Short mmCIF file of C-alpha atoms in Angstrom, two decimals:
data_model
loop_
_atom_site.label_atom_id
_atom_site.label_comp_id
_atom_site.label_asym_id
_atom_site.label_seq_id
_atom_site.Cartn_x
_atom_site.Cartn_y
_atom_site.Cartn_z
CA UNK A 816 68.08 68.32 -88.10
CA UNK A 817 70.21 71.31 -86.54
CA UNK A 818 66.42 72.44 -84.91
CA UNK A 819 65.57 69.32 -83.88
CA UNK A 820 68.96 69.22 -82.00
CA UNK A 821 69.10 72.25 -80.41
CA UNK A 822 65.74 71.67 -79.04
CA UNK A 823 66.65 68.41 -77.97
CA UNK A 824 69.82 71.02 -75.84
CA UNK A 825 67.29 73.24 -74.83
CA UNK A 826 65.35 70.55 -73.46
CA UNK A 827 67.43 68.73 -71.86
CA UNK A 828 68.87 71.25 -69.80
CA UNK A 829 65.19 71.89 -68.53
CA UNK A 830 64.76 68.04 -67.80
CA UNK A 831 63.99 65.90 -70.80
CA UNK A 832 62.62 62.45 -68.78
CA UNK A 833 59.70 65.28 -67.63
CA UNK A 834 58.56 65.20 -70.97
CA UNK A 835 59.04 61.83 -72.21
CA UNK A 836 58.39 60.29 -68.95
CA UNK A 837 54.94 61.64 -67.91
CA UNK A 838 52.38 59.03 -68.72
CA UNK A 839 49.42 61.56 -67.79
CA UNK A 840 50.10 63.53 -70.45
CA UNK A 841 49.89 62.58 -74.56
CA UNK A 842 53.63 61.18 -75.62
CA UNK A 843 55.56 63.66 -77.51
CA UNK A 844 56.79 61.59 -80.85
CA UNK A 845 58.60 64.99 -82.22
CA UNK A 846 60.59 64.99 -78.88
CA UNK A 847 61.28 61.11 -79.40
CA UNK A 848 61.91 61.56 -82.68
CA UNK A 849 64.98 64.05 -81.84
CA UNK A 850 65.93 61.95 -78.68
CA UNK A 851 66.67 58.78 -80.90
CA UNK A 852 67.79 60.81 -83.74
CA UNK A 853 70.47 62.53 -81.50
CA UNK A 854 71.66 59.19 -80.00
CA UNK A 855 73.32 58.18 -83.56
CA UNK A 856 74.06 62.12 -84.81
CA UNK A 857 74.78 64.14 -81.57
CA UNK A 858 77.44 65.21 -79.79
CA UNK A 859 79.25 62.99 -77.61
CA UNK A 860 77.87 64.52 -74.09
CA UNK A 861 74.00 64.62 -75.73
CA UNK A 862 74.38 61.00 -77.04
CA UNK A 863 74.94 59.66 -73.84
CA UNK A 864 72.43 61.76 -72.48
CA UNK A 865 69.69 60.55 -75.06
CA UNK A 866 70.67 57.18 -74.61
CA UNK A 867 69.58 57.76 -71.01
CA UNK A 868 66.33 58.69 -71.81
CA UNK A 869 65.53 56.25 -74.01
CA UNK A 870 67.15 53.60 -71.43
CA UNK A 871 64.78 54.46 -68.91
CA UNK A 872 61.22 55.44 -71.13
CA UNK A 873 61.97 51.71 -72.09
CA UNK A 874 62.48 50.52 -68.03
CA UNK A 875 59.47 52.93 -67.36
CA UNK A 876 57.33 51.03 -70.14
CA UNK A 877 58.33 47.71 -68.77
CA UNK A 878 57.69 48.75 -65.19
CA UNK A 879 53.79 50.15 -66.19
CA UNK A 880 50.96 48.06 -66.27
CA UNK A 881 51.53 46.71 -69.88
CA UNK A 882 48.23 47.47 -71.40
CA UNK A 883 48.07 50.71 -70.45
CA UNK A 884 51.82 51.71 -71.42
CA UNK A 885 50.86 50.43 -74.88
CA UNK A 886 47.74 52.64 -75.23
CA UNK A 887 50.18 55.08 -74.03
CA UNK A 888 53.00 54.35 -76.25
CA UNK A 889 51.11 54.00 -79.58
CA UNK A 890 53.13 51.93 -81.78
CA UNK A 891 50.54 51.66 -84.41
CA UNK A 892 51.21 55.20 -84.60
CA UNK A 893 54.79 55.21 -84.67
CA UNK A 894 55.27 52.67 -87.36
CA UNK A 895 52.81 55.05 -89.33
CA UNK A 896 53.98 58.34 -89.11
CA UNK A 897 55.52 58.90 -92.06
CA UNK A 898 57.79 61.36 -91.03
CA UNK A 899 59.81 59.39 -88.11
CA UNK A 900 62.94 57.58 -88.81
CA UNK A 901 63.81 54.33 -89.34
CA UNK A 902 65.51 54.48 -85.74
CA UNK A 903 62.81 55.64 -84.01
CA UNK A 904 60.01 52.81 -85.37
CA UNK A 905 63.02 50.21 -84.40
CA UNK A 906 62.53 51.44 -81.11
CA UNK A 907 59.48 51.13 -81.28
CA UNK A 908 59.45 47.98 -82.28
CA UNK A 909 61.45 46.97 -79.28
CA UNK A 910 59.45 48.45 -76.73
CA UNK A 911 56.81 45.79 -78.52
CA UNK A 912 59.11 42.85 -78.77
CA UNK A 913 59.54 43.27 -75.23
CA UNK A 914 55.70 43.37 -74.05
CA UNK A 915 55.27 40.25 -76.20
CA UNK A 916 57.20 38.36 -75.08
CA UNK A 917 57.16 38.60 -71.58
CA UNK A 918 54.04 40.34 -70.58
CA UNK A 919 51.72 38.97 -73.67
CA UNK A 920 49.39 37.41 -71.12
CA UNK A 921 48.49 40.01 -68.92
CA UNK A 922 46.98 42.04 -72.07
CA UNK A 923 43.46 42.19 -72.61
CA UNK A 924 42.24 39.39 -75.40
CA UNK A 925 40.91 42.88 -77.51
CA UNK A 926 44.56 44.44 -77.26
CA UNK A 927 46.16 40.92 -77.94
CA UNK A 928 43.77 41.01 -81.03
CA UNK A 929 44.73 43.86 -81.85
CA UNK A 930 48.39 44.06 -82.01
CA UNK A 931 48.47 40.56 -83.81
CA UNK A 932 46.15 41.97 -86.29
CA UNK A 933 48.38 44.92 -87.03
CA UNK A 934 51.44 43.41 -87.28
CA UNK A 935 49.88 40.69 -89.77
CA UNK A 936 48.65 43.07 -91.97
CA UNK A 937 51.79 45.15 -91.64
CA UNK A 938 53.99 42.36 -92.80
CA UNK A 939 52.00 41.15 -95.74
CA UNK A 940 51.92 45.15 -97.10
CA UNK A 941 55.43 45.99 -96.73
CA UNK A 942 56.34 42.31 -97.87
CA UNK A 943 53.76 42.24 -100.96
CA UNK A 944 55.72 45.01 -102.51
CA UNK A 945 58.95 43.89 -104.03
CA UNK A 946 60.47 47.35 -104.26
CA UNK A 947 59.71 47.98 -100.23
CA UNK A 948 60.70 44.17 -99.49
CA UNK A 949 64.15 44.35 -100.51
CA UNK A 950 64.57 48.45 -99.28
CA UNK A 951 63.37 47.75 -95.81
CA UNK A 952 64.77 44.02 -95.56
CA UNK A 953 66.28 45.12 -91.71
CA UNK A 954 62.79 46.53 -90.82
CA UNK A 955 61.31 43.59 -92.53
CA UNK A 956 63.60 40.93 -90.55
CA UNK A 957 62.50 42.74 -87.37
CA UNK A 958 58.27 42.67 -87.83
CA UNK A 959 59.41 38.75 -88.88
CA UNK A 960 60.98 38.27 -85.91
CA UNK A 961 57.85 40.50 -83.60
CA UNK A 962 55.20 38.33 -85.64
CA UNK A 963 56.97 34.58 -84.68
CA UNK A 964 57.01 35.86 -80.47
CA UNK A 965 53.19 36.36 -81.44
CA UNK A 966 52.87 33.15 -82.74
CA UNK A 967 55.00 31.33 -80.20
CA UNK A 968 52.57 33.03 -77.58
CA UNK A 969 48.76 32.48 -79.57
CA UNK A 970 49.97 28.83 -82.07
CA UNK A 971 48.50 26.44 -81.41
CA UNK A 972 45.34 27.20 -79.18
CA UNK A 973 44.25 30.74 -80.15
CA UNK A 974 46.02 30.51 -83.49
CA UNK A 975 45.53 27.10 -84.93
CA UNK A 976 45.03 27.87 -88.41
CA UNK A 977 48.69 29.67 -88.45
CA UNK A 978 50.16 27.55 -90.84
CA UNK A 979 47.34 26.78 -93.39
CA UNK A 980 47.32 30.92 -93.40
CA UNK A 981 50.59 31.28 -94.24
CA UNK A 982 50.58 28.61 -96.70
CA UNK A 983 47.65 30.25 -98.35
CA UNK A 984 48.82 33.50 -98.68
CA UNK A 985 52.29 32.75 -100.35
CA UNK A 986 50.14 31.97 -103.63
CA UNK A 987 49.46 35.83 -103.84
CA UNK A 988 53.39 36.70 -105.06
CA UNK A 989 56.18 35.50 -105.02
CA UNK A 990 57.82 38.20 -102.96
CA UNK A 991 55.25 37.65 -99.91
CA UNK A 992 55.94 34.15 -100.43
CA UNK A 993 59.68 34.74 -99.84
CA UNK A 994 59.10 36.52 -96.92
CA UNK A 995 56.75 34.16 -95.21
CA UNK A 996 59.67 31.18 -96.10
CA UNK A 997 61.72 33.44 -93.87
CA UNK A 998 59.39 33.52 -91.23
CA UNK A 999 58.96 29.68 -91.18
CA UNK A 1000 62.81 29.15 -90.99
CA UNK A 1001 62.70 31.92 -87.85
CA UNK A 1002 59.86 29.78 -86.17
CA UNK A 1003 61.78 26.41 -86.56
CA UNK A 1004 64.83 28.17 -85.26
CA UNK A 1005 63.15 29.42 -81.78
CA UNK A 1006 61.08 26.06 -81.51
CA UNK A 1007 63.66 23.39 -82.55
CA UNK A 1008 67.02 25.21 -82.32
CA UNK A 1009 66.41 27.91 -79.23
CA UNK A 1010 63.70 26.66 -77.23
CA UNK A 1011 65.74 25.22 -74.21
CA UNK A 1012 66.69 28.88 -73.05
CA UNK A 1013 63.40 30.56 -74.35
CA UNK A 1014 60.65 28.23 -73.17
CA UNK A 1015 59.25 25.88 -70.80
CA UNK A 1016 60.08 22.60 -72.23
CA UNK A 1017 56.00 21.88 -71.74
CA UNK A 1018 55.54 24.73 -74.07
CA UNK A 1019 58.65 23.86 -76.53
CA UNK A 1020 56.83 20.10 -76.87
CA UNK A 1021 53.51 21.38 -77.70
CA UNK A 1022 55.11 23.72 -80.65
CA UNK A 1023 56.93 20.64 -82.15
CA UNK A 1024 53.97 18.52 -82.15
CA UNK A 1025 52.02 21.60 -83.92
CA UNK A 1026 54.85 21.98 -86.09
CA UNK A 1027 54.67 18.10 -86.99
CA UNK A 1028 51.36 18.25 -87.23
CA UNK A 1029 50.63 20.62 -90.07
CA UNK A 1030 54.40 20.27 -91.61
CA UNK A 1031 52.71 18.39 -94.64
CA UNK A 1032 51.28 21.89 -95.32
CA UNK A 1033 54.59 23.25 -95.53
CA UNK A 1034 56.33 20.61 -97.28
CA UNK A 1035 53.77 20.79 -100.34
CA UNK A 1036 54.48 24.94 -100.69
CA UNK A 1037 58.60 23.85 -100.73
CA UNK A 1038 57.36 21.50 -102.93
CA UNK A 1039 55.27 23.67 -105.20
CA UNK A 1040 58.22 26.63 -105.10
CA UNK A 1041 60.60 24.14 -106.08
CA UNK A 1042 58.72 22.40 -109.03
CA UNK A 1043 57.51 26.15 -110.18
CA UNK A 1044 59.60 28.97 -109.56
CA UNK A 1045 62.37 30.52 -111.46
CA UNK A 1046 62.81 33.65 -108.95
CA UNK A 1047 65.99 32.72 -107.41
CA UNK A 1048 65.85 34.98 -104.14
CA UNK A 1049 62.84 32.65 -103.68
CA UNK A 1050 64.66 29.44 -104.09
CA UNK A 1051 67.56 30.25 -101.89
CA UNK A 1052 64.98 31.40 -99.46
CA UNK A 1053 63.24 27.95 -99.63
CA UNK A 1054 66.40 25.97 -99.08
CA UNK A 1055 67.77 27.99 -96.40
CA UNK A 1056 64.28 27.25 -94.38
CA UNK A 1057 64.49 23.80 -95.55
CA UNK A 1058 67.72 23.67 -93.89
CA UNK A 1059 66.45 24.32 -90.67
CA UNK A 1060 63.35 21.21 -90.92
CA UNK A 1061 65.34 18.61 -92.21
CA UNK A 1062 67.26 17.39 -88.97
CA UNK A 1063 63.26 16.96 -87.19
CA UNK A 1064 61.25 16.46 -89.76
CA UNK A 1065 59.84 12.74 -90.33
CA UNK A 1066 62.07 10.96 -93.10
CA UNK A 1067 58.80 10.17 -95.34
CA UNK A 1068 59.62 13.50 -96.11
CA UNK A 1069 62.73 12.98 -97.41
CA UNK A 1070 63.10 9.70 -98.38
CA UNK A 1071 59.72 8.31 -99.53
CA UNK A 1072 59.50 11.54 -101.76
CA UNK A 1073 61.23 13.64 -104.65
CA UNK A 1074 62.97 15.68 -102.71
CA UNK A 1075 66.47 13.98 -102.55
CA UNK A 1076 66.62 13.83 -106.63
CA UNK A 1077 64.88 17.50 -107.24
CA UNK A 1078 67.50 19.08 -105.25
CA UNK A 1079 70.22 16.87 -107.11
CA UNK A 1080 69.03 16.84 -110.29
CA UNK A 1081 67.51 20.36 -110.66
CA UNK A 1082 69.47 22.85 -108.41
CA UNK A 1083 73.22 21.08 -107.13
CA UNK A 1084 74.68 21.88 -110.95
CA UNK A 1085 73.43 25.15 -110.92
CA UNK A 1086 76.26 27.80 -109.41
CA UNK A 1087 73.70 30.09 -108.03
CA UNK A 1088 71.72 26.93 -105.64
CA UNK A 1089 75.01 24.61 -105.29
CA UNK A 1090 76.24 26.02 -101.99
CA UNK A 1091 72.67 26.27 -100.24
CA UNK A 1092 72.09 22.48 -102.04
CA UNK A 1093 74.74 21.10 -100.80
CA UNK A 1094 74.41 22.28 -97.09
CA UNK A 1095 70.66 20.74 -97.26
CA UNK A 1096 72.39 17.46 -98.79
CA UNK A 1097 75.10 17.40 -96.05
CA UNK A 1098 71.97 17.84 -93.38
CA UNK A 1099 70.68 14.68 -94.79
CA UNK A 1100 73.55 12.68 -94.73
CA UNK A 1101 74.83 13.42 -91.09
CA UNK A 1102 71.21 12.39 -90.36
CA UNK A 1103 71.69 9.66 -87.54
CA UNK A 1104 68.83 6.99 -87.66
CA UNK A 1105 69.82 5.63 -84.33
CA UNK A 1106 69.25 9.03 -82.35
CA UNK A 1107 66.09 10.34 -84.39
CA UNK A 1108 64.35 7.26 -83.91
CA UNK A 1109 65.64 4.74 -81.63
CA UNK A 1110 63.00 2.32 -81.86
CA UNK A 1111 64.36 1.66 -84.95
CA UNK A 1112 66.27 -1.34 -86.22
CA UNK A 1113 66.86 -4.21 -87.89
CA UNK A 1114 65.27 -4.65 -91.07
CA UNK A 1115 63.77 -1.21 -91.28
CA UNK A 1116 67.10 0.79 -90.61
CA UNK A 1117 68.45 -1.04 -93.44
CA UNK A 1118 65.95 0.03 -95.50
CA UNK A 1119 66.93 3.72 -94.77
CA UNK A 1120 70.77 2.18 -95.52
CA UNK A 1121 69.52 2.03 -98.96
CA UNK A 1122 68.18 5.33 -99.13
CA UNK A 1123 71.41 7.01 -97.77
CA UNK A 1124 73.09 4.97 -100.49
CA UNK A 1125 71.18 6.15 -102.77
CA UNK A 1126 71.97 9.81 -101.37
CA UNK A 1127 75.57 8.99 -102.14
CA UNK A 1128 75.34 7.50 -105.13
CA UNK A 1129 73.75 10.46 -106.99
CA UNK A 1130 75.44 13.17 -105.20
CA UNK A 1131 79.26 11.44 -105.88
CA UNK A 1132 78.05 10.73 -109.49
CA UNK A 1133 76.85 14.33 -110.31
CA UNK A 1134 80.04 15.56 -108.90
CA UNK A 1135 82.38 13.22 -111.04
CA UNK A 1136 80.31 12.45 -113.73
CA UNK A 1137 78.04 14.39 -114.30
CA UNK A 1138 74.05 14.57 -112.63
CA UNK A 1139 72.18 11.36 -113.72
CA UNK A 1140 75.51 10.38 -115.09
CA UNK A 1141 74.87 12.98 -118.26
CA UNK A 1142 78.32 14.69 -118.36
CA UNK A 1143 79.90 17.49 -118.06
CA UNK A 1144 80.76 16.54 -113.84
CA UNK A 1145 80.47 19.50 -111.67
CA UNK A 1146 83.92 18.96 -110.44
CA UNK A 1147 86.81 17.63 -113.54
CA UNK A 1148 88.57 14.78 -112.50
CA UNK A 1149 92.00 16.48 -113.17
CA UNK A 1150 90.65 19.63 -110.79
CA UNK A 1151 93.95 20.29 -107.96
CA UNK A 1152 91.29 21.41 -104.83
CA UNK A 1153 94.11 23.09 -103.25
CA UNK A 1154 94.75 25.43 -105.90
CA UNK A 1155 91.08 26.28 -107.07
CA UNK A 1156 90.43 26.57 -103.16
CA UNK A 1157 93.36 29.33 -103.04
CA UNK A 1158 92.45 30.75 -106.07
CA UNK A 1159 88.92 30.63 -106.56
CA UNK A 1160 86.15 33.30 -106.14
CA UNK A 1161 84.42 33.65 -102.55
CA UNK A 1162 81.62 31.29 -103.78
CA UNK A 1163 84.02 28.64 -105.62
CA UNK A 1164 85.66 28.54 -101.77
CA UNK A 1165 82.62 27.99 -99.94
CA UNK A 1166 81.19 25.09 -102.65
CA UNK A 1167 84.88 23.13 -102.25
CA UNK A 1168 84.32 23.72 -98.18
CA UNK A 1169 80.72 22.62 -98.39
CA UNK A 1170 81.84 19.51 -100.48
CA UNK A 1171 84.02 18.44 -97.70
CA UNK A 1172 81.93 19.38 -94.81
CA UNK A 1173 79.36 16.88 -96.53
CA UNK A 1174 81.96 13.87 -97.06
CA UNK A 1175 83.20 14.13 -93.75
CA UNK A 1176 79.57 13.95 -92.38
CA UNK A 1177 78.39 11.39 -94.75
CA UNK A 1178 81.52 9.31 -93.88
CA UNK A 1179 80.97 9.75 -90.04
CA UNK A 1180 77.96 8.40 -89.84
CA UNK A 1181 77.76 5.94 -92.94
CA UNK A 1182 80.92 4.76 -93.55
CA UNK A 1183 80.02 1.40 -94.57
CA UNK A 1184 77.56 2.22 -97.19
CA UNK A 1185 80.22 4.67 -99.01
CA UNK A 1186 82.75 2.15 -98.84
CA UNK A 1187 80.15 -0.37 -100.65
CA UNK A 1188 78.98 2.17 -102.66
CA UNK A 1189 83.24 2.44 -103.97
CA UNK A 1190 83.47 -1.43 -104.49
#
């Protein structure tokens, strides 16, 4: 507001960090409010001076004993004040991404307790709500992202029942459900994809193992969405985060189970699933039994040969001919690539891109069984 900014003028010239700064005295969120606010709407000369302030409340935060910065700077309080800004409860939010991750030990077990607690509870409210799920779905990726640094510091030993409460609570709605898919697919991304430059490879180990341990868990609610659900956002949730397990998970999984055919059968036709399909199906064919498990060979890597011609089979049969052989094929046999790749829609382009990124993978690491699979 034009108030809020001139007192932010008026302030400043009479030494802003004073204010904001002084950790004996309560923090002033109106003044913090119309620091952040002014960062993104002021003038050039008081955004840079704004940005200062915030720069170094954050570098003062970080420099304070951690426990008592965050009784200090209350962001419970923040993120409930209805009248603050978006901007300002990101901020927020930061100055608490920060603490958790690399001072979550030296807090108090109560004030560890406490913040989990919170940010629990705030994520199943605002992602219960449909309405507030998809108009806050930046705020929402952000708490997603806080609550998996909480779980990466308390999962397995203080947490252990992490996953069976997740699993639980996606049977209250869909939308909740959604949102805790997405915070699965986040976890497997810091544990499997990011831990070698964000944790001690002690600490990575014990998080795969955990994750291992109580994936069936997880595979029975991808399961259950898949074999239930008509809410597409939902389903393209599910295979995006089953994108991310299926180059660690065991191949039971996806071998000695439905999964291969449900995701052929039910979903690759379909225009709205084909792309997100199709990248899971690639995943599983560029899956190299020799480097996942190297103890493995002879008789019982042939018997995952069969399985990966299997893969083939159905996927180069629904494509051609149609899935289970039932026409009409998802791609005519008189189709020119070129041309429907120049002059298709965005989505048409990715599917024909997809289709070659999983041939080429398929064909680099099981040649053989495609070319047996052609005789």
């Amino acid at each position: 507001s034009q108030a809020g900014r001139a007192r932010l003028q008026g302030s400043m010239a009479s030494a802003p960090l004073d204010s904001l700064l002084n950790f004996s005295a309560p923090l002033d969120v109106t003044l913090l409010e119309t620091v952040v606010s002014t960062v993104y709407t002021g003038e050039p000369s008081q955004m840079a001076a704004a940005q200062r302030v915030l720069s170094q409340l954050q570098d003062r935060i970080a420099s304070e004993d951690a426990a008592g910065a965050l009784n200090w700077f209350r962001v419970d309080t923040i993120l409930e004040a209805p009248a603050l800004s978006t901007s300002t409860k990101f901020y927020a939010l930061q100055i608490l991404e920060n603490a958790i991750k690399f001072r979550w030990k030296t807090l108090p077990a109560q004030q560890q307790a406490g913040i989990k607690a919170f940010i629990v509870n705030l994520v199943i409210q605002k992602s219960s709500s449909e309405e507030t799920f998809r108009s806050e779905k930046v705020f929402m990726t952000k708490l997603n992202v806080i609550l998996v640094q909480i779980v990466k510091q308390e999962w397995p030993h203080n947490w252990p029942s992490f996953i069976s409460d997740i699993v639980n609570s996606s049977k209250a709605n869909e939308t909740l459900c959604e949102n805790n898919m997405a915070i699965l697919k986040l976890l497997s991304e810091e544990v499997f994809d990011f831990s070698r430059d964000e944790m001690t490879s002690a600490k990575a180990k014990k998080l795969k193992q955990s994750f291992n341990a109580d994936f069936s868990l997880i595979f029975q609610l991808c399961e259950y969405i898949l074999g239930h659900s008509t809410k597409q956002s939902l389903l393209v949730c599910t295979f995006q985060t089953l994108l991310k397990f299926l180059n660690w998970i065991p191949l039971g999984y996806i071998f000695e189970t439905a999964l291969v055919k449900t995701l052929v059968y039910n979903f690759l036709p379909l225009p709205a699933f084909r792309n997100d399909v199709l990248a899971c199906l690639t995943e599983v064919g560029s899956l190299d039994i020799g480097t996942i498990y190297e103890s493995l060979t002879g008789e019982v890597g042939a018997a995952y040969d069969a399985c990966f011609e299997v893969l083939f089979t159905e996927v180069a049969t629904a494509l051609c001919v149609g899935v289970g052989g039932k026409p009409p094929p998802m791609v005519p046999p008189d189709t020119d690539m070129a041309r429907a790749y120049a002059e298709g829609s965005a989505d048409d382009e990715t599917f024909i891109r997809n289709l070659a990124l999983f041939l080429t993978c398929f064909f680099r690491q099981h040649l053989p069984i495609a070319e047996k699979t052609a005789q």
